[in-house]
PDB file of C-alpha atoms in Angstrom:
ATOM      1  CA  MET J1054       5.941  19.546  -7.151  1.00 73.00           C
ATOM      2  CA  SER J1055       9.132  17.862  -6.834  1.00 80.00           C
ATOM      3  CA  LEU J1056      10.752  14.417  -7.422  1.00 88.00           C
ATOM      4  CA  ARG J1057      11.982  12.574  -5.207  1.00 93.00           C
ATOM      5  CA  GLU J1058      14.546   9.096  -5.237  1.00 95.00           C
ATOM      6  CA  LEU J1059      12.379   6.182  -3.507  1.00 96.00           C
ATOM      7  CA  ASP J1060      13.339   2.319  -4.242  1.00 96.00           C
ATOM      8  CA  LEU J1061      10.829   0.569  -1.643  1.00 96.00           C
ATOM      9  CA  ALA J1062      13.064  -2.369  -2.157  1.00 96.00           C
ATOM     10  CA  SER J1063      15.563  -0.951   0.284  1.00 97.00           C
ATOM     11  CA  LEU J1064      14.220   0.128   3.895  1.00 98.00           C
ATOM     12  CA  LYS J1065      17.216   2.116   4.124  1.00 98.00           C
ATOM     13  CA  SER J1066      15.541   4.018   1.223  1.00 98.00           C
ATOM     14  CA  VAL J1067      12.478   4.335   2.122  1.00 98.00           C
ATOM     15  CA  GLN J1068      14.141   5.828   5.660  1.00 98.00           C
ATOM     16  CA  ALA J1069      15.992   8.174   3.857  1.00 98.00           C
ATOM     17  CA  LEU J1070      13.090   9.629   1.879  1.00 98.00           C
ATOM     18  CA  GLY J1071      10.751   9.940   5.104  1.00 98.00           C
ATOM     19  CA  ASP J1072      13.383  11.827   7.083  1.00 98.00           C
ATOM     20  CA  THR J1073      14.128  13.911   4.536  1.00 97.00           C
ATOM     21  CA  LEU J1074      10.349  15.158   3.665  1.00 97.00           C
ATOM     22  CA  ASN J1075       9.483  14.959   7.721  1.00 97.00           C
ATOM     23  CA  SER J1076      12.784  17.382   8.318  1.00 97.00           C
ATOM     24  CA  GLU J1077      11.016  19.646   5.407  1.00 97.00           C
ATOM     25  CA  GLY J1078       7.970  19.507   7.499  1.00 97.00           C
ATOM     26  CA  ARG J1079       5.465  19.744   4.139  1.00 97.00           C
ATOM     27  CA  PRO J1080       2.066  18.401   4.775  1.00 97.00           C
ATOM     28  CA  ILE J1081       1.184  15.368   2.546  1.00 96.00           C
ATOM     29  CA  HIS J1082      -2.609  14.943   1.312  1.00 95.00           C
ATOM     30  CA  LEU J1083      -2.707  12.140  -0.711  1.00 93.00           C
ATOM     31  CA  LEU J1084      -0.483   9.040  -1.305  1.00 94.00           C
ATOM     32  CA  ILE J1085      -0.936   6.115  -3.572  1.00 91.00           C
ATOM     33  CA  ASN J1086       0.978   2.970  -3.020  1.00 92.00           C
ATOM     34  CA  ASN J1087       1.636   1.408  -5.925  1.00 86.00           C
ATOM     35  CA  ALA J1088       4.484  -0.858  -6.662  1.00 75.00           C
ATOM     36  CA  GLY J1089       3.920  -3.364  -9.983  1.00 73.00           C
ATOM     37  CA  LEU J1090       6.675  -6.093  -8.687  1.00 79.00           C
ATOM     38  CA  MET J1091       4.971  -9.115  -9.935  1.00 82.00           C
ATOM     39  CA  THR J1092       5.683 -13.038  -9.482  1.00 83.00           C
ATOM     40  CA  PRO J1093       9.427 -12.546 -10.606  1.00 83.00           C
ATOM     41  CA  ALA J1094      10.802 -15.678 -12.854  1.00 86.00           C
ATOM     42  CA  THR J1095      13.430 -16.563 -10.307  1.00 89.00           C
ATOM     43  CA  ARG J1096      13.719 -16.245  -6.517  1.00 92.00           C
ATOM     44  CA  HIS J1097      14.817 -12.147  -5.690  1.00 94.00           C
ATOM     45  CA  THR J1098      15.124 -10.750  -2.227  1.00 95.00           C
ATOM     46  CA  THR J1099      15.513  -6.846  -1.575  1.00 95.00           C
ATOM     47  CA  ALA J1100      18.062  -4.974   0.100  1.00 95.00           C
ATOM     48  CA  ASP J1101      17.126  -6.433   3.580  1.00 97.00           C
ATOM     49  CA  GLY J1102      16.560  -9.898   2.737  1.00 97.00           C
ATOM     50  CA  LEU J1103      12.670  -9.805   2.259  1.00 97.00           C
ATOM     51  CA  GLU J1104      11.274 -12.075  -0.764  1.00 95.00           C
ATOM     52  CA  LEU J1105      11.264  -9.127  -3.445  1.00 95.00           C
ATOM     53  CA  GLN J1106       7.515  -9.145  -4.216  1.00 93.00           C
ATOM     54  CA  PHE J1107       6.000  -9.209  -0.981  1.00 94.00           C
ATOM     55  CA  GLY J1108       9.199  -6.612  -0.081  1.00 95.00           C
ATOM     56  CA  THR J1109       8.892  -3.951  -2.434  1.00 94.00           C
ATOM     57  CA  ASN J1110       4.719  -4.210  -3.044  1.00 93.00           C
ATOM     58  CA  HIS J1111       3.723  -4.999   0.547  1.00 94.00           C
ATOM     59  CA  ILE J1112       6.768  -4.084   3.379  1.00 97.00           C
ATOM     60  CA  GLY J1113       8.061  -1.106   1.081  1.00 97.00           C
ATOM     61  CA  HIS J1114       4.732   0.749   1.040  1.00 96.00           C
ATOM     62  CA  PHE J1115       4.403  -0.113   4.831  1.00 97.00           C
ATOM     63  CA  ALA J1116       7.159   1.818   5.967  1.00 98.00           C
ATOM     64  CA  LEU J1117       6.805   4.116   3.765  1.00 97.00           C
ATOM     65  CA  THR J1118       3.559   5.203   4.690  1.00 97.00           C
ATOM     66  CA  GLY J1119       4.373   4.525   8.379  1.00 97.00           C
ATOM     67  CA  ARG J1120       7.370   6.895   8.045  1.00 97.00           C
ATOM     68  CA  LEU J1121       4.907   9.202   6.746  1.00 97.00           C
ATOM     69  CA  LEU J1122       2.599   9.368   8.967  1.00 97.00           C
ATOM     70  CA  PRO J1123       2.848  12.789  10.735  1.00 97.00           C
ATOM     71  CA  LEU J1124       2.847  14.805   7.401  1.00 97.00           C
ATOM     72  CA  LEU J1125      -0.367  12.605   6.152  1.00 97.00           C
ATOM     73  CA  SER J1126      -2.116  13.548   9.784  1.00 96.00           C
ATOM     74  CA  SER J1127      -1.167  16.530   9.310  1.00 97.00           C
ATOM     75  CA  GLY J1128      -2.391  16.662   5.613  1.00 97.00           C
ATOM     76  CA  ALA J1129      -5.692  15.162   6.336  1.00 95.00           C
ATOM     77  CA  ALA J1130      -4.380  12.360   3.540  1.00 95.00           C
ATOM     78  CA  ARG J1131      -6.336   9.540   1.673  1.00 94.00           C
ATOM     79  CA  VAL J1132      -3.952   6.844   1.542  1.00 94.00           C
ATOM     80  CA  THR J1133      -4.963   4.524  -1.118  1.00 91.00           C
ATOM     81  CA  THR J1134      -3.627   1.249  -1.761  1.00 89.00           C
ATOM     82  CA  MET J1135      -2.781  -0.998  -4.742  1.00 84.00           C
ATOM     83  CA  THR J1136      -4.057  -4.325  -5.181  1.00 76.00           C
ATOM     84  CA  SER J1137      -4.578  -6.522  -8.293  1.00 65.00           C
ATOM     85  CA  SER J1138      -7.302  -9.103  -9.236  1.00 58.00           C
ATOM     86  CA  ALA J1139      -4.943 -11.872  -8.206  1.00 45.00           C
ATOM     87  CA  ALA J1140      -5.790 -10.656  -4.793  1.00 48.00           C
ATOM     88  CA  ARG J1141      -9.242 -12.304  -4.789  1.00 48.00           C
ATOM     89  CA  HIS J1142      -8.235 -16.261  -5.628  1.00 42.00           C
ATOM     90  CA  SER J1143      -4.591 -16.237  -3.604  1.00 37.00           C
ATOM     91  CA  THR J1144      -2.366 -14.411  -1.253  1.00 34.00           C
ATOM     92  CA  LEU J1145      -1.245 -11.987  -4.457  1.00 29.00           C
ATOM     93  CA  ASN J1146      -0.951  -8.718  -4.472  1.00 29.00           C
ATOM     94  CA  GLN J1147      -5.434  -2.782  -9.853  1.00 73.00           C
ATOM     95  CA  GLY J1148      -6.601   0.157 -12.356  1.00 62.00           C
ATOM     96  CA  LEU J1149      -6.064   3.356 -12.087  1.00 76.00           C
ATOM     97  CA  LEU J1150      -9.951   4.902 -12.190  1.00 83.00           C
ATOM     98  CA  PRO J1151     -10.304   3.040  -8.937  1.00 85.00           C
ATOM     99  CA  ALA J1152      -7.787   4.149  -7.240  1.00 84.00           C
ATOM    100  CA  LEU J1153      -8.102   7.894  -8.268  1.00 87.00           C
ATOM    101  CA  TYR J1154     -11.483   7.338  -7.369  1.00 90.00           C
ATOM    102  CA  ALA J1155     -10.671   6.141  -3.683  1.00 91.00           C
ATOM    103  CA  ALA J1156      -7.820   9.041  -3.153  1.00 91.00           C
ATOM    104  CA  THR J1157     -10.026  11.770  -4.338  1.00 92.00           C
ATOM    105  CA  ASP J1158     -14.159  11.586  -4.702  1.00 93.00           C
ATOM    106  CA  PRO J1159     -16.013  12.918  -1.267  1.00 94.00           C
ATOM    107  CA  GLU J1160     -18.120  10.291  -1.967  1.00 94.00           C
ATOM    108  CA  ALA J1161     -14.995   7.200  -1.380  1.00 94.00           C
ATOM    109  CA  LYS J1162     -15.234   6.129   2.720  1.00 93.00           C
ATOM    110  CA  GLY J1163     -11.829   5.552   4.028  1.00 91.00           C
ATOM    111  CA  GLY J1164     -11.639   1.783   5.009  1.00 90.00           C
ATOM    112  CA  HIS J1165     -13.683   0.808   1.988  1.00 92.00           C
ATOM    113  CA  PHE J1166     -12.415  -1.648  -1.277  1.00 90.00           C
ATOM    114  CA  TYR J1167     -12.533   0.187  -4.293  1.00 89.00           C
ATOM    115  CA  GLY J1168     -12.458  -1.422  -8.089  1.00 86.00           C
ATOM    116  CA  PRO J1169     -14.044  -2.013 -11.187  1.00 85.00           C
ATOM    117  CA  ASP J1170     -17.397  -3.113 -11.331  1.00 84.00           C
ATOM    118  CA  GLY J1171     -17.819  -4.743 -14.704  1.00 80.00           C
ATOM    119  CA  PHE J1172     -17.040  -8.251 -15.897  1.00 80.00           C
ATOM    120  CA  GLY J1173     -15.023 -10.049 -13.680  1.00 76.00           C
ATOM    121  CA  GLN J1174     -14.031  -6.858 -12.395  1.00 77.00           C
ATOM    122  CA  PHE J1175     -11.570  -6.297 -14.848  1.00 74.00           C
ATOM    123  CA  THR J1176     -13.190  -3.668 -16.653  1.00 75.00           C
ATOM    124  CA  GLY J1177     -15.863  -0.668 -15.857  1.00 78.00           C
ATOM    125  CA  GLY J1178     -15.924   2.077 -13.568  1.00 82.00           C
ATOM    126  CA  PRO J1179     -14.887   2.451  -9.556  1.00 87.00           C
ATOM    127  CA  ALA J1180     -17.166   0.601  -7.486  1.00 90.00           C
ATOM    128  CA  GLU J1181     -17.349  -0.117  -3.837  1.00 92.00           C
ATOM    129  CA  LEU J1182     -17.014  -3.823  -3.715  1.00 91.00           C
ATOM    130  CA  ASP J1183     -16.628  -6.674  -1.391  1.00 90.00           C
ATOM    131  CA  LEU J1184     -13.139  -7.587   0.080  1.00 88.00           C
ATOM    132  CA  TYR J1185     -11.404 -10.627  -1.066  1.00 84.00           C
ATOM    133  CA  ARG J1186     -12.281 -13.847   0.866  1.00 88.00           C
ATOM    134  CA  PRO J1187      -8.679 -13.933   2.132  1.00 86.00           C
ATOM    135  CA  ALA J1188      -8.627 -10.334   3.245  1.00 86.00           C
ATOM    136  CA  ARG J1189     -11.471 -10.757   5.662  1.00 90.00           C
ATOM    137  CA  ASP J1190     -10.014 -12.989   7.916  1.00 94.00           C
ATOM    138  CA  GLN J1191      -9.331 -10.894  10.883  1.00 94.00           C
ATOM    139  CA  ALA J1192      -6.542 -13.140  12.400  1.00 96.00           C
ATOM    140  CA  ALA J1193      -4.907 -13.563   9.338  1.00 94.00           C
ATOM    141  CA  ALA J1194      -4.935  -9.538   9.439  1.00 93.00           C
ATOM    142  CA  THR J1195      -3.719  -9.311  13.116  1.00 95.00           C
ATOM    143  CA  ARG J1196      -1.238 -11.258  12.425  1.00 96.00           C
ATOM    144  CA  LEU J1197       0.303  -9.573   9.589  1.00 95.00           C
ATOM    145  CA  TRP J1198      -0.127  -6.113  10.733  1.00 96.00           C
ATOM    146  CA  ASP J1199       2.183  -7.137  13.751  1.00 97.00           C
ATOM    147  CA  VAL J1200       4.423  -8.946  11.217  1.00 97.00           C
ATOM    148  CA  SER J1201       4.579  -6.160   9.157  1.00 97.00           C
ATOM    149  CA  GLN J1202       5.149  -3.909  11.737  1.00 97.00           C
ATOM    150  CA  ARG J1203       8.289  -6.004  13.243  1.00 97.00           C
ATOM    151  CA  LEU J1204       9.542  -6.592   9.513  1.00 97.00           C
ATOM    152  CA  ALA J1205       9.438  -2.833   8.050  1.00 97.00           C
ATOM    153  CA  GLY J1206      10.379  -1.351  11.454  1.00 96.00           C
ATOM    154  CA  VAL J1207       7.466   1.044  11.920  1.00 96.00           C
ATOM    155  CA  ASP J1208       5.606   1.370  15.072  1.00 93.00           C
ATOM    156  CA  PHE J1209       2.062   2.595  14.034  1.00 91.00           C
ATOM    157  CA  ALA J1210       1.223   3.618  17.761  1.00 88.00           C
ATOM    158  CA  ALA J1211       4.387   5.101  18.463  1.00 79.00           C
ATOM    159  CA  VAL J1212       4.131   7.624  15.056  1.00 68.00           C
TER     160      VAL J1212
END
């Protein structure tokens, strides 16, 4: 095990970590994307000029996953990305057990959404849930994917 420096609010930092890990060539078996930046009181931007929450929580993780894709593929990795309950009602970006379940349980299926099964999906054990309504819009998802690749400087098809 080793510790590495990473600033998800800087694509230069993401690229540097990706370059370092790729040069080492060690397969990655698990990646849990989890940044908890939520609604700063005033508008801030990343080092790359993106709105801070979007740039850190989404674009930073998107770029990191893309840059690590060769190592993730060679490690047959599971990639889990955290969200928050706010995503059910808006476009904003959750709990530890559902993430661990999704990342490690052989019963968890790729491409599915896991969260707590209790009251209001704020409590309870991990369970497969329906995608939040905003996440079911295929046209919006395609647009977000294309914009994310451009902003992150990563082309998943080329990796």
